[in-house]
Amino acid sequence: MPITDALPGMKRELKFYPAKNNAPKKLTRAQIQQFNEKGYLFPLDVFSKKEVEANRAYFDKLMDKTQAAGKNSYSINGWHRSCKGIYDLLVDNRILDYVEDLLGPNLVSRMTHYFSKMPGDGKKVAFHQDASYWPLTPSKTVTVWLAIDDVDLANAPMEVIPGSHLHGQIPFERSTPEENNVLGQSVHHAEKFGDPVPLIMKAGQISIHSDLLLHGSRPNTSKRRRCGLTLRYMPPEVRTRETDHSPAVLCRGIDPSGYWQHIPRPNGDDIPERK
């Protein structure tokens, strides 16, 4: 049975809010128009070759600690609160410059997640909308997907359906264990909203997509890993279930209402007790 609201107990405004910026600093006006019309941008250059190697080495070390603790390759979720390396990527000014052109000068974040598809792990990410999962309103969050590894057609790139962000909440179904779906929601027959576009990127590049854009990825059948780090940003006027003081990183600018409890930079790279 299709579901039209994953969080019926919370009143949310799930519709696309176009970016309005007549004087962008990093993106072009054409790119902003593309984001509004198609719901995504890629590839955008950020990190140098040397920095790419450092980003990968950092993840490899963190993954070793994660697996030693009995967790899997999708477990590094929300660890920016305890891992300074993730926190530093979240507040990197080169990434924030792109996001500011879409959301404005004040930016907060409360979500990060490494998606590391190991060779032959058999797991897919079914087509879904990010906003469907999140207790946030209005739906003004964007996801930055940072390529830790090179991404091509062979190792399960993220695929997006252009323009699908303009349809509001799209009905979905809960995934069954047999589907081997990482995130638990599946929009079946997503192709009726358009043809999927694979986001082929080099390590160190990013994509940005609306929280209402349909996207997903197939199982990685190659012999190479495909790792990406998702960084979620929103303007501080977005609200969650809590009345105030929900924890978030103030990435840039100010939080005019003081709604968010600002998370400081961690001192180390520790595995959190939770997550």
Tab-separated table of C-alpha atoms in Angstrom, residues 4-273:
chain	number	residue	atom	x	y	z
A	4	THR	CA	1.975	9.510	1.254
A	5	ASP	CA	3.428	10.743	4.558
A	6	ALA	CA	6.215	9.036	6.492
A	7	LEU	CA	5.671	11.311	9.509
A	8	PRO	CA	1.904	11.827	9.831
A	9	GLY	CA	2.254	13.176	13.356
A	10	MET	CA	4.164	16.242	12.139
A	11	LYS	CA	2.741	18.951	9.917
A	12	ARG	CA	5.297	19.573	7.171
A	13	GLU	CA	5.463	21.758	4.073
A	14	LEU	CA	6.874	19.409	1.436
A	15	LYS	CA	7.206	21.475	-1.706
A	16	PHE	CA	10.112	22.863	-3.684
A	17	TYR	CA	11.287	26.382	-2.897
A	18	PRO	CA	13.236	27.739	-5.890
A	19	ALA	CA	16.598	29.378	-5.321
A	20	LYS	CA	16.461	33.141	-5.831
A	21	ASN	CA	19.814	34.805	-6.370
A	22	ASN	CA	20.472	37.576	-8.866
A	23	ALA	CA	24.111	37.955	-7.864
A	24	PRO	CA	25.636	34.497	-7.276
A	25	LYS	CA	29.264	34.367	-6.173
A	26	LYS	CA	30.242	30.840	-7.199
A	27	LEU	CA	27.516	29.387	-9.405
A	28	THR	CA	26.347	30.947	-12.636
A	29	ARG	CA	22.790	32.132	-13.145
A	30	ALA	CA	22.373	29.307	-15.645
A	31	GLN	CA	23.382	26.778	-12.996
A	32	ILE	CA	20.875	28.209	-10.538
A	33	GLN	CA	18.189	28.004	-13.200
A	34	GLN	CA	19.168	24.382	-13.852
A	35	PHE	CA	18.907	23.595	-10.142
A	36	ASN	CA	15.443	25.115	-10.020
A	37	GLU	CA	14.256	23.285	-13.124
A	38	LYS	CA	16.014	19.921	-12.753
A	39	GLY	CA	16.677	19.736	-9.018
A	40	TYR	CA	20.417	19.025	-9.097
A	41	LEU	CA	23.867	20.219	-10.166
A	42	PHE	CA	27.016	18.225	-10.993
A	43	PRO	CA	29.935	17.911	-11.245
A	44	LEU	CA	31.319	20.804	-9.219
A	45	ASP	CA	35.047	20.914	-8.484
A	46	VAL	CA	36.186	21.293	-4.878
A	47	PHE	CA	39.272	19.336	-3.786
A	48	SER	CA	42.755	19.004	-5.277
A	49	LYS	CA	44.395	15.648	-6.006
A	50	LYS	CA	46.412	15.890	-2.790
A	51	GLU	CA	43.280	16.674	-0.792
A	52	VAL	CA	41.413	13.805	-2.459
A	53	GLU	CA	44.112	11.421	-1.256
A	54	ALA	CA	43.851	12.866	2.255
A	55	ASN	CA	40.047	12.568	2.256
A	56	ARG	CA	40.279	8.938	1.167
A	57	ALA	CA	42.973	8.095	3.715
A	58	TYR	CA	40.865	9.675	6.448
A	59	PHE	CA	37.827	7.615	5.492
A	60	ASP	CA	39.887	4.425	5.219
A	61	LYS	CA	41.203	4.929	8.753
A	62	LEU	CA	37.734	5.719	10.073
A	63	MET	CA	36.307	2.673	8.294
A	64	ASP	CA	38.938	0.423	9.870
A	65	LYS	CA	37.885	1.656	13.322
A	66	THR	CA	34.223	1.256	12.411
A	67	GLN	CA	34.557	-2.333	11.259
A	68	ALA	CA	36.719	-3.200	14.259
A	69	ALA	CA	33.789	-2.034	16.388
A	70	GLY	CA	31.490	-4.464	14.579
A	71	LYS	CA	29.709	-1.903	12.422
A	72	ASN	CA	29.158	-1.982	8.648
A	73	SER	CA	30.185	0.332	5.810
A	74	TYR	CA	26.965	2.368	6.063
A	75	SER	CA	27.264	3.018	9.811
A	76	ILE	CA	29.116	6.341	9.712
A	77	ASN	CA	25.954	8.403	10.000
A	78	GLY	CA	25.826	11.665	11.923
A	79	TRP	CA	29.371	11.321	13.208
A	80	HIS	CA	30.261	14.985	12.608
A	81	ARG	CA	29.463	15.510	16.300
A	82	SER	CA	32.404	13.344	17.366
A	83	CYS	CA	34.736	13.302	14.332
A	84	LYS	CA	36.642	16.484	13.580
A	85	GLY	CA	37.541	15.294	10.067
A	86	ILE	CA	33.880	15.031	9.060
A	87	TYR	CA	33.101	18.326	10.786
A	88	ASP	CA	35.867	20.052	8.826
A	89	LEU	CA	34.508	18.755	5.514
A	90	LEU	CA	31.037	19.941	6.517
A	91	VAL	CA	32.245	23.517	7.051
A	92	ASP	CA	34.709	23.684	4.140
A	93	ASN	CA	34.267	27.141	2.639
A	94	ARG	CA	34.573	25.931	-0.943
A	95	ILE	CA	31.534	23.704	-0.473
A	96	LEU	CA	29.649	26.377	1.459
A	97	ASP	CA	30.223	28.901	-1.346
A	98	TYR	CA	28.201	26.713	-3.710
A	99	VAL	CA	25.466	26.087	-1.155
A	100	GLU	CA	25.181	29.757	-0.209
A	101	ASP	CA	24.281	30.643	-3.791
A	102	LEU	CA	21.248	28.334	-3.465
A	103	LEU	CA	20.147	28.817	0.148
A	104	GLY	CA	21.487	32.191	1.240
A	105	PRO	CA	24.239	33.379	3.614
A	106	ASN	CA	23.040	31.602	6.770
A	107	LEU	CA	23.568	27.836	6.767
A	108	VAL	CA	23.101	25.108	9.368
A	109	SER	CA	23.506	21.342	9.185
A	110	ARG	CA	22.425	18.451	11.372
A	111	MET	CA	23.097	15.457	9.075
A	112	THR	CA	26.089	13.746	7.452
A	113	HIS	CA	26.438	10.172	6.185
A	114	TYR	CA	29.127	8.179	4.386
A	115	PHE	CA	27.636	5.828	1.777
A	116	SER	CA	30.360	3.291	1.065
A	117	LYS	CA	29.274	0.640	-1.425
A	118	MET	CA	31.786	-2.154	-1.125
A	119	PRO	CA	32.544	-4.354	-4.158
A	120	GLY	CA	29.755	-6.867	-4.599
A	121	ASP	CA	27.944	-5.985	-1.354
A	122	GLY	CA	24.585	-6.457	-3.097
A	123	LYS	CA	22.905	-3.464	-1.489
A	124	LYS	CA	20.974	-0.838	-3.417
A	125	VAL	CA	19.515	2.515	-2.507
A	126	ALA	CA	16.025	2.484	-3.998
A	127	PHE	CA	14.634	5.648	-5.544
A	128	HIS	CA	13.501	7.944	-2.739
A	129	GLN	CA	13.189	11.562	-1.647
A	130	ASP	CA	15.365	12.757	1.234
A	131	ALA	CA	12.669	15.032	2.665
A	132	SER	CA	10.360	12.071	3.164
A	133	TYR	CA	12.511	10.749	6.036
A	134	TRP	CA	13.311	13.950	7.850
A	135	PRO	CA	11.311	15.685	10.609
A	136	LEU	CA	12.033	19.061	9.017
A	137	THR	CA	9.816	21.806	7.621
A	138	PRO	CA	9.728	23.557	5.240
A	139	SER	CA	11.598	21.364	2.734
A	140	LYS	CA	14.495	23.708	1.981
A	141	THR	CA	17.375	21.301	2.639
A	142	VAL	CA	19.934	20.419	-0.019
A	143	THR	CA	22.259	17.425	-0.063
A	144	VAL	CA	25.872	17.749	-1.144
A	145	TRP	CA	27.314	14.396	-2.286
A	146	LEU	CA	31.112	14.454	-2.065
A	147	ALA	CA	32.874	11.772	-4.097
A	148	ILE	CA	35.554	10.089	-1.991
A	149	ASP	CA	36.240	7.621	-4.821
A	150	ASP	CA	35.920	8.012	-8.585
A	151	VAL	CA	32.350	7.190	-9.625
A	152	ASP	CA	31.464	5.684	-13.005
A	153	LEU	CA	28.791	3.467	-14.520
A	154	ALA	CA	30.507	0.311	-13.279
A	155	ASN	CA	30.557	1.008	-9.533
A	156	ALA	CA	26.965	2.118	-8.949
A	157	PRO	CA	26.743	5.891	-9.344
A	158	MET	CA	23.901	7.819	-7.810
A	159	GLU	CA	21.112	8.291	-10.345
A	160	VAL	CA	18.654	11.188	-10.309
A	161	ILE	CA	15.386	11.854	-12.104
A	162	PRO	CA	15.444	15.439	-13.387
A	163	GLY	CA	12.420	17.531	-12.489
A	164	SER	CA	10.977	15.025	-10.022
A	165	HIS	CA	11.496	17.539	-7.190
A	166	LEU	CA	8.553	19.545	-8.534
A	167	HIS	CA	5.976	16.885	-7.576
A	168	GLY	CA	5.990	17.355	-3.803
A	169	GLN	CA	5.816	14.200	-1.701
A	170	ILE	CA	5.715	11.194	-4.024
A	171	PRO	CA	3.995	8.052	-2.649
A	172	PHE	CA	6.386	5.298	-1.574
A	173	GLU	CA	6.347	1.866	0.039
A	174	ARG	CA	8.323	0.387	2.904
A	175	SER	CA	11.084	-1.857	1.624
A	176	THR	CA	11.103	-5.570	2.341
A	177	PRO	CA	14.257	-7.360	3.542
A	178	GLU	CA	14.417	-9.139	0.185
A	179	GLU	CA	14.953	-5.808	-1.580
A	180	ASN	CA	18.327	-5.312	0.179
A	181	ASN	CA	17.627	-1.581	0.334
A	182	VAL	CA	19.875	0.547	2.544
A	183	LEU	CA	17.328	3.226	3.486
A	184	GLY	CA	14.003	1.417	3.827
A	185	GLN	CA	11.776	3.380	1.421
A	186	SER	CA	11.105	2.595	-2.240
A	187	VAL	CA	9.369	4.719	-4.859
A	188	HIS	CA	8.333	2.049	-7.330
A	189	HIS	CA	8.083	2.839	-11.053
A	190	ALA	CA	10.085	6.030	-10.521
A	191	GLU	CA	10.811	6.074	-14.255
A	192	LYS	CA	7.305	7.422	-14.872
A	193	PHE	CA	8.678	10.753	-13.635
A	194	GLY	CA	11.494	10.702	-16.203
A	195	ASP	CA	14.646	8.932	-17.299
A	196	PRO	CA	17.354	8.474	-14.627
A	197	VAL	CA	20.632	10.343	-15.108
A	198	PRO	CA	23.812	8.794	-13.621
A	199	LEU	CA	26.061	11.249	-11.793
A	200	ILE	CA	29.544	10.332	-13.013
A	201	MET	CA	32.160	12.168	-10.962
A	202	LYS	CA	35.825	12.225	-10.102
A	203	ALA	CA	36.900	11.985	-6.483
A	204	GLY	CA	36.919	15.470	-4.976
A	205	GLN	CA	33.943	16.676	-6.984
A	206	ILE	CA	30.460	17.208	-5.573
A	207	SER	CA	26.871	17.130	-6.676
A	208	ILE	CA	24.036	19.085	-5.043
A	209	HIS	CA	20.391	18.052	-5.085
A	210	SER	CA	17.060	19.181	-3.675
A	211	ASP	CA	15.600	17.239	-0.759
A	212	LEU	CA	12.598	16.362	-2.965
A	213	LEU	CA	14.550	15.005	-5.941
A	214	LEU	CA	14.071	11.307	-6.679
A	215	HIS	CA	17.440	9.557	-6.564
A	216	GLY	CA	18.970	6.181	-5.806
A	217	SER	CA	21.735	3.785	-6.802
A	218	ARG	CA	22.083	0.179	-7.920
A	219	PRO	CA	24.178	-2.521	-6.238
A	220	ASN	CA	27.906	-2.214	-6.824
A	221	THR	CA	28.783	-5.195	-9.007
A	222	SER	CA	32.302	-3.973	-9.776
A	223	LYS	CA	35.542	-4.849	-8.002
A	224	ARG	CA	36.002	-1.249	-6.855
A	225	ARG	CA	34.561	0.563	-3.857
A	226	ARG	CA	32.256	3.531	-4.384
A	227	CYS	CA	32.243	5.879	-1.431
A	228	GLY	CA	30.577	9.251	-1.079
A	229	LEU	CA	29.915	11.557	1.860
A	230	THR	CA	26.533	13.274	2.074
A	231	LEU	CA	26.423	16.683	3.724
A	232	ARG	CA	22.976	18.203	4.339
A	233	TYR	CA	22.491	21.966	4.574
A	234	MET	CA	19.488	24.157	5.298
A	235	PRO	CA	18.711	27.771	6.163
A	236	PRO	CA	18.213	28.304	9.922
A	237	GLU	CA	14.498	29.099	9.563
A	238	VAL	CA	13.842	25.397	8.926
A	239	ARG	CA	12.301	23.732	11.981
A	240	THR	CA	12.222	20.232	13.404
A	241	ARG	CA	9.943	18.470	15.887
A	242	GLU	CA	11.586	20.094	18.872
A	243	THR	CA	10.281	23.516	19.857
A	244	ASP	CA	13.809	24.903	20.084
A	245	HIS	CA	17.472	24.137	20.682
A	246	SER	CA	17.763	21.136	18.397
A	247	PRO	CA	21.485	20.413	17.844
A	248	ALA	CA	23.042	21.567	14.568
A	249	VAL	CA	26.292	22.935	13.200
A	250	LEU	CA	26.189	26.629	12.345
A	251	CYS	CA	28.213	26.313	9.150
A	252	ARG	CA	28.070	29.915	7.984
A	253	GLY	CA	26.474	33.213	8.940
A	254	ILE	CA	24.095	33.539	11.872
A	255	ASP	CA	21.069	31.842	13.412
A	256	PRO	CA	18.832	34.917	13.831
A	257	SER	CA	16.229	33.303	16.085
A	258	GLY	CA	18.651	31.243	18.157
A	259	TYR	CA	16.543	28.161	17.464
A	260	TRP	CA	19.444	25.748	16.943
A	261	GLN	CA	21.810	24.481	19.623
A	262	HIS	CA	25.173	25.016	17.965
A	263	ILE	CA	27.493	21.983	17.917
A	264	PRO	CA	31.187	22.830	18.497
A	265	ARG	CA	34.043	21.270	16.548
A	266	PRO	CA	35.058	17.922	18.081
A	267	ASN	CA	38.576	17.481	19.425
A	268	GLY	CA	39.142	13.984	18.046
A	269	ASP	CA	37.842	11.344	15.665
A	270	ASP	CA	35.930	9.093	18.011
A	271	ILE	CA	33.281	6.508	17.251
A	272	PRO	CA	30.117	7.782	18.953
A	273	GLU	CA	28.311	5.625	21.462
